[in-house]
Coordinates of C-alpha atoms in Angstrom, one line a residue:
Chain K
M184 CA 0.0 -0.1 -0.4
S185 CA 1.3 3.4 -1.2
E186 CA 0.3 7.3 -1.4
R187 CA 0.2 9.7 -4.8
K188 CA 1.2 12.9 -4.5
P189 CA -1.3 14.6 -2.6
F190 CA -3.7 17.9 -3.9
E191 CA -5.4 20.1 -1.9
L192 CA -9.1 21.6 -1.3
Q193 CA -9.9 24.6 1.1
L194 CA -12.9 24.6 2.4
N195 CA -13.2 27.5 4.9
S196 CA -10.3 28.2 5.9
V197 CA -8.7 25.0 6.3
T198 CA -6.5 23.7 4.2
M199 CA -6.6 19.8 3.2
K200 CA -4.1 17.8 1.4
V201 CA -5.9 14.9 -0.1
Y202 CA -3.3 12.2 -0.5
E203 CA -5.1 9.3 -2.9
L204 CA -4.3 5.6 -1.2
D205 CA -3.0 3.1 -3.6
I206 CA -4.6 0.0 -2.9
P207 CA -6.0 -2.6 -5.0
K208 CA -9.9 -2.7 -5.5
F209 CA -10.9 0.4 -3.4
T210 CA -10.9 3.8 -4.3
A211 CA -9.9 5.4 -0.6
Y212 CA -8.0 8.9 0.1
R213 CA -6.8 10.1 3.2
I214 CA -7.1 13.7 4.1
V215 CA -5.1 16.1 6.7
F216 CA -6.4 19.5 7.6
S217 CA -4.5 22.0 8.6
S218 CA -6.6 22.4 11.4
P219 CA -6.2 20.4 14.9
R220 CA -8.6 17.9 13.4
P221 CA -7.6 14.7 13.2
Q222 CA -6.4 12.9 9.4
L223 CA -9.5 10.5 7.9
I224 CA -9.6 8.3 5.3
V225 CA -12.2 8.2 3.0
A226 CA -13.3 5.4 0.7
R227 CA -16.2 4.4 -1.6
A228 CA -18.7 1.8 -1.0
R229 CA -21.4 0.1 -2.1
N230 CA -24.8 0.2 -0.1
A231 CA -27.7 -2.7 0.0
D232 CA -29.5 -1.2 -2.8
K233 CA -25.8 -0.5 -5.0
K234 CA -25.5 2.2 -4.5
V235 CA -22.2 4.5 -4.6
F236 CA -21.5 6.5 -0.7
W237 CA -19.0 7.7 1.1
T238 CA -17.2 6.0 4.4
S239 CA -15.4 6.8 6.8
I240 CA -12.6 4.3 7.7
P241 CA -13.3 2.8 10.7
E242 CA -16.5 3.8 11.4
G243 CA -17.5 7.0 13.3
R244 CA -17.1 9.7 10.8
Q245 CA -19.8 9.4 8.0
K246 CA -20.9 12.6 8.2
E247 CA -17.6 14.3 7.5
A248 CA -16.7 11.2 4.9
E249 CA -19.7 12.0 3.1
A250 CA -19.1 16.0 3.0
L251 CA -15.5 15.6 1.6
G252 CA -15.7 12.0 -0.5
N253 CA -18.0 14.6 -2.5
L254 CA -16.0 17.3 -2.2
I255 CA -12.7 15.6 -3.4
E256 CA -15.2 13.9 -6.1
D257 CA -16.3 17.6 -7.5
Y258 CA -12.8 18.3 -7.5
L259 CA -11.0 15.6 -9.5
S260 CA -14.5 15.5 -12.4
K261 CA -13.5 19.8 -12.7
K262 CA -10.0 18.2 -13.1
E263 CA -11.2 15.4 -15.5
N264 CA -12.7 18.1 -17.2
S265 CA -11.0 20.8 -17.3
Chain B
M298 CA -27.3 -7.6 5.7
C299 CA -24.6 -5.4 7.8
Y300 CA -24.7 -1.6 8.7
Y301 CA -21.5 -0.2 7.8
N302 CA -21.4 3.5 10.1
G303 CA -25.0 3.5 10.0
T304 CA -25.7 2.7 6.7
K305 CA -27.2 -1.1 5.3
V306 CA -24.6 -2.4 3.4
T307 CA -24.6 -6.8 2.0
R308 CA -22.2 -8.6 4.1
D309 CA -19.4 -8.9 0.9
E310 CA -18.8 -5.2 1.1
Y311 CA -19.6 -5.3 5.0
I312 CA -15.9 -7.9 5.0
R313 CA -14.8 -6.0 2.2
L314 CA -14.5 -2.2 3.9
K315 CA -13.5 -4.9 7.1
H316 CA -10.9 -5.3 5.7
L317 CA -9.7 -2.2 4.4
E318 CA -9.7 -1.3 7.6
K319 CA -7.5 -3.1 8.3
L320 CA -5.5 -2.2 5.8
V321 CA -5.4 0.8 6.6
A322 CA -5.0 0.7 10.3
N323 CA -1.8 -1.2 9.6
Y324 CA -0.4 1.5 7.0
Q325 CA -1.2 4.7 9.4
F326 CA 1.0 3.8 12.8
M327 CA 4.1 3.5 10.3
D328 CA 3.1 7.0 8.8
R329 CA 2.5 9.6 11.5
D330 CA 4.2 13.2 11.3
V331 CA 4.0 13.7 15.4
I332 CA 2.1 10.9 17.5
N333 CA 1.4 13.1 20.8
G334 CA 1.5 10.8 23.6
F335 CA -1.3 11.8 25.8
D336 CA -3.9 10.7 22.6
F337 CA -2.3 6.9 24.0
G338 CA -2.8 6.0 20.1
V339 CA -0.4 3.3 18.4
T340 CA 3.1 3.4 17.2
A341 CA 5.8 0.9 15.2
I342 CA 7.5 -0.4 17.7
V343 CA 10.2 -3.2 17.1
K344 CA 10.6 -6.1 19.4
P345 CA 12.5 -9.1 18.9
V346 CA 10.2 -12.2 16.9
E347 CA 9.8 -15.1 20.0
G348 CA 12.4 -17.8 19.7
K349 CA 14.6 -16.1 17.3
E350 CA 17.0 -14.1 16.5
D351 CA 14.6 -11.5 14.5
I352 CA 13.0 -8.5 14.5
E353 CA 8.9 -7.6 13.8
I354 CA 7.7 -3.9 14.0
V355 CA 4.3 -4.0 15.2
P356 CA 2.1 -1.5 16.3
M357 CA 1.8 -1.0 19.8
E358 CA -0.4 1.5 22.4
W359 CA 1.7 4.2 24.1
G360 CA 1.2 4.2 27.1
F361 CA 2.5 1.5 29.5
I362 CA -0.8 -0.5 31.2
P363 CA 0.2 -2.7 33.8
D364 CA -0.5 -6.3 34.4
P365 CA -3.9 -5.9 36.5
G366 CA -2.4 -7.9 39.2
V367 CA 0.0 -4.9 40.4
W368 CA -1.2 -1.6 41.6
P369 CA -3.0 1.1 39.5
F370 CA -4.6 -2.5 39.1
W371 CA -6.5 -1.5 36.2
E372 CA -8.8 -4.2 34.9
T373 CA -10.8 -2.3 32.2
R374 CA -10.8 -0.3 29.3
E375 CA -12.6 2.1 31.3
Q376 CA -11.1 1.9 34.1
V377 CA -7.6 2.7 31.9
N378 CA -9.1 5.6 30.1
Q379 CA -10.2 6.8 33.3
G380 CA -6.7 6.4 35.1
R381 CA -4.8 7.5 32.4
R382 CA -6.4 11.6 33.0
P383 CA -6.9 13.9 35.2
H384 CA -9.5 12.8 37.0
K385 CA -11.4 12.7 40.6
D386 CA -11.3 9.4 42.6
P387 CA -13.6 8.0 44.6
R388 CA -13.4 10.5 47.5
G389 CA -13.7 13.0 45.0
K390 CA -10.2 14.6 45.0
F391 CA -8.5 15.6 42.0
V392 CA -5.6 13.4 41.0
D393 CA -3.5 13.4 38.3
G394 CA -3.7 10.7 35.4
L395 CA -1.0 8.0 36.0
N396 CA 0.0 8.1 31.7
F397 CA 2.9 5.6 32.0
L398 CA 3.9 6.8 29.1
N399 CA 8.5 7.1 30.1
A400 CA 9.9 4.8 32.7
V401 CA 12.5 6.6 34.5
S402 CA 15.8 4.9 34.1
E403 CA 16.8 5.3 36.9
E404 CA 13.7 3.3 38.5
I405 CA 13.1 1.3 36.0
V406 CA 14.7 -2.5 37.2
K407 CA 14.2 -1.2 41.3
K408 CA 11.8 -3.8 43.1
G409 CA 8.1 -3.0 43.6
K410 CA 8.0 -0.7 40.0
V411 CA 5.4 -0.9 37.9
Y412 CA 8.0 -1.5 34.2
R413 CA 10.7 -4.0 36.5
T414 CA 9.1 -7.2 35.1
A415 CA 8.9 -5.7 31.2
A416 CA 12.5 -4.5 31.7
L417 CA 13.7 -7.4 32.3
N418 CA 11.7 -9.6 30.5
R419 CA 10.0 -7.5 27.5
R420 CA 12.4 -4.8 26.1
C421 CA 11.4 -3.0 22.6
L422 CA 12.6 -0.5 20.7
F423 CA 10.8 2.6 19.7
I424 CA 10.9 3.8 16.2
S425 CA 11.4 7.5 15.4
S426 CA 12.9 10.5 12.8
G427 CA 13.4 12.8 16.1
Y428 CA 11.4 13.8 18.6
Y429 CA 9.9 17.1 20.3
E430 CA 10.6 19.4 23.1
W431 CA 9.3 22.6 24.7
R432 CA 12.7 25.1 25.9
H433 CA 11.5 27.7 28.9
I434 CA 12.7 31.5 28.0
F435 CA 11.6 33.3 31.1
P436 CA 11.6 36.8 29.8
L437 CA 13.2 39.8 32.0
N438 CA 10.2 42.2 33.4
K439 CA 11.5 45.2 31.4
R440 CA 11.0 47.7 34.8
T441 CA 12.3 45.0 37.3
G442 CA 14.5 43.3 35.1
E443 CA 13.8 40.4 36.8
P444 CA 12.7 37.2 35.3
L445 CA 9.2 37.0 34.7
K446 CA 7.3 34.2 36.5
T447 CA 5.3 32.9 33.4
A448 CA 7.9 31.0 30.6
K449 CA 7.5 31.7 26.8
K450 CA 8.1 28.0 25.4
Y451 CA 9.5 27.3 22.0
P452 CA 9.5 24.3 20.5
Y453 CA 12.4 22.0 19.2
R454 CA 12.9 19.1 16.8
V455 CA 15.7 17.0 18.1
G456 CA 17.2 14.1 15.9
Y457 CA 19.9 12.0 15.9
K458 CA 22.7 13.6 14.0
G459 CA 23.2 11.9 9.9
R460 CA 20.6 9.7 10.5
D461 CA 16.8 9.4 8.8
Y462 CA 15.9 7.3 12.3
F463 CA 16.9 6.2 15.7
F464 CA 15.4 4.0 18.2
I465 CA 14.5 4.9 21.5
A466 CA 15.3 1.7 24.6
G467 CA 11.2 0.7 25.3
I468 CA 9.2 -1.4 27.4
W469 CA 6.1 -3.5 26.2
Q470 CA 3.1 -5.5 28.1
E471 CA 0.5 -7.1 26.7
W472 CA -2.9 -6.7 28.8
S473 CA -6.9 -7.7 28.6
D474 CA -9.6 -6.6 29.7
A475 CA -11.6 -8.4 31.6
E476 CA -14.7 -7.7 30.7
T477 CA -14.8 -7.6 27.0
G478 CA -11.1 -9.5 26.4
E479 CA -10.0 -7.6 24.5
T480 CA -5.7 -7.4 24.2
V481 CA -3.4 -5.0 24.0
N482 CA -0.1 -4.6 23.9
S483 CA 1.2 -1.4 25.0
A484 CA 4.7 0.2 25.8
A485 CA 6.3 2.7 27.4
L486 CA 10.1 4.1 26.0
T487 CA 12.8 4.8 28.9
T488 CA 14.2 8.3 29.6
T489 CA 17.7 8.9 30.8
S490 CA 19.1 12.6 31.8
G491 CA 20.1 14.9 29.4
N492 CA 22.9 16.0 27.8
L493 CA 24.4 19.2 27.2
V494 CA 21.9 19.7 24.1
T495 CA 18.7 18.4 25.2
G496 CA 19.2 19.0 28.8
H497 CA 19.1 22.4 27.5
I498 CA 15.8 22.1 25.2
H499 CA 14.8 20.1 27.6
N500 CA 15.2 22.5 30.4
S501 CA 12.3 22.5 32.8
K502 CA 13.7 18.7 33.6
N503 CA 16.9 18.1 32.0
R504 CA 15.3 14.8 30.6
M505 CA 15.9 13.3 27.3
P506 CA 14.8 9.5 25.8
T507 CA 17.1 6.6 25.7
M508 CA 18.4 7.1 22.5
L509 CA 20.3 3.8 21.3
T510 CA 22.9 3.6 18.8
E511 CA 23.1 0.5 16.8
D512 CA 25.4 -1.8 19.0
L513 CA 23.1 -0.9 22.6
A514 CA 20.0 -1.3 20.5
W515 CA 20.8 -5.0 19.4
E516 CA 21.9 -5.5 22.5
W517 CA 18.6 -4.1 24.3
L518 CA 16.3 -6.5 22.5
F519 CA 18.5 -9.5 22.2
G520 CA 20.8 -9.7 24.9
N521 CA 21.1 -11.7 27.9
L522 CA 21.2 -8.9 30.5
S523 CA 21.5 -8.7 34.2
E524 CA 19.5 -6.5 36.3
Q525 CA 23.5 -3.6 36.0
R526 CA 22.9 -4.4 32.5
V527 CA 19.6 -3.2 32.0
Q528 CA 19.9 0.1 34.7
E529 CA 23.0 0.8 32.4
I530 CA 21.4 0.3 29.0
A531 CA 17.9 2.2 30.0
S532 CA 20.0 5.2 31.2
F533 CA 22.7 5.4 28.7
Q534 CA 23.1 9.5 27.6
L535 CA 24.1 9.9 24.0
P536 CA 26.5 12.2 23.7
W537 CA 25.4 15.9 22.9
E538 CA 27.7 16.0 20.0
D539 CA 25.3 13.2 18.3
I540 CA 22.8 15.8 18.3
S541 CA 21.1 17.2 15.6
Y542 CA 18.1 20.1 16.5
Y543 CA 16.4 23.1 15.4
T544 CA 13.1 24.7 16.4
L545 CA 9.7 25.2 14.9
A546 CA 6.7 26.7 14.9
K547 CA 4.5 27.7 17.9
D548 CA 1.3 25.7 16.3
F549 CA 3.7 22.7 14.4
L550 CA 1.7 20.4 16.2
S551 CA -1.6 21.2 13.7
S552 CA 0.5 22.1 11.2
H553 CA 1.0 20.7 8.1
E554 CA 4.6 20.7 8.0
P555 CA 5.2 19.6 11.4
W556 CA 9.0 19.4 10.9
K557 CA 9.6 23.0 8.6
E558 CA 12.1 24.5 10.8
H559 CA 11.4 28.1 12.2
F560 CA 13.4 30.6 13.5
Y561 CA 13.0 32.9 16.4
P562 CA 15.3 36.5 16.2
E563 CA 14.5 37.2 20.2
L564 CA 15.5 33.4 21.3
P565 CA 18.9 33.0 22.3
P566 CA 21.2 30.3 21.0
L567 CA 22.3 27.3 23.6
D568 CA 25.1 28.1 25.6
I569 CA 27.1 25.1 25.1
P570 CA 31.2 26.0 25.4
G571 CA 32.7 25.5 22.6
A572 CA 30.1 24.6 19.6
E573 CA 28.1 26.3 17.1
A574 CA 24.7 27.1 17.6
P575 CA 23.0 25.7 13.8
A576 CA 22.0 28.4 11.9
P577 CA 18.3 28.2 10.5
Q578 CA 17.8 27.4 7.1
G579 CA 16.7 30.4 6.2
Q580 CA 19.7 31.9 7.0
M581 CA 22.0 29.0 5.1
E582 CA 20.5 30.3 2.0
L583 CA 22.0 33.6 2.0
F584 CA 25.3 32.9 2.3

């Protein structure tokens, strides 16, 4: 398991460094905050209806995972289209 | 069906995510810029493979949890969590926590001490690329010229000159929660008196972690050591000439780059006879 070069996202006054984790068969990111908030790992998963959702790894920070996972997705799709 | 983070997922997906948890946990303990002891999180520990002259690197909780049979008789995780932090005792008196992060080398094998059995039988090494300590400077009162009572604290990063990683002597202990059966390996690092450099930096306590040379690290792990030798190695003081150090920004703990050097113009250099203070990086680049 390794990490790719990070990209940066900004939310309000907090800068986040986002590292893509290179793990076969998983899409997961490690987020390091410029604030004292502990780092967070988010991963794409599928719910029982086969719909994709973002989850924190380990469990416990679901709301953050959803919000930041979507932010990462927006960033990547804009980058792809630019 | 199972639930992960409150979302209904299939059993297959649940197992997949649990597998990811494991991969990530094993990775994260090796990849932390700063480990704050007071978080009681996991850290990378080198310990001997049982029955072999070989090592393994394993995650352990930093903050020694003593055997439940000895003082302070922690039998459950709840007791550990409460006991580690400042709390009210059964009589309602406010008491300091027993964090067991650091084992004072001078007393490590003393009979009756909590670390004795581990020091004699379960020695390990903490892997570090540098540790952090605060130097206390008491500014002078502008009117009286006397030092003020409250110190200004300047953080330093301290390392082993010429080495990216080094070893700190440690001891470890297996502990099980009497209620849940959870088994945890926990460790404490040993400390010794500060040398000329580290003593000046940690000038409030004059202590430093027991940073070991490669030979001593190997002996600490695999040597058939007498009590006296355990005591000697635990008290080993790396010569000050082998110490590298520089100052950090005061908010380094929440920084993206906690290792980044920061220069304080008002901070006097360490008072080390015959040694030149290392110039901050920014200044070096000017010449």
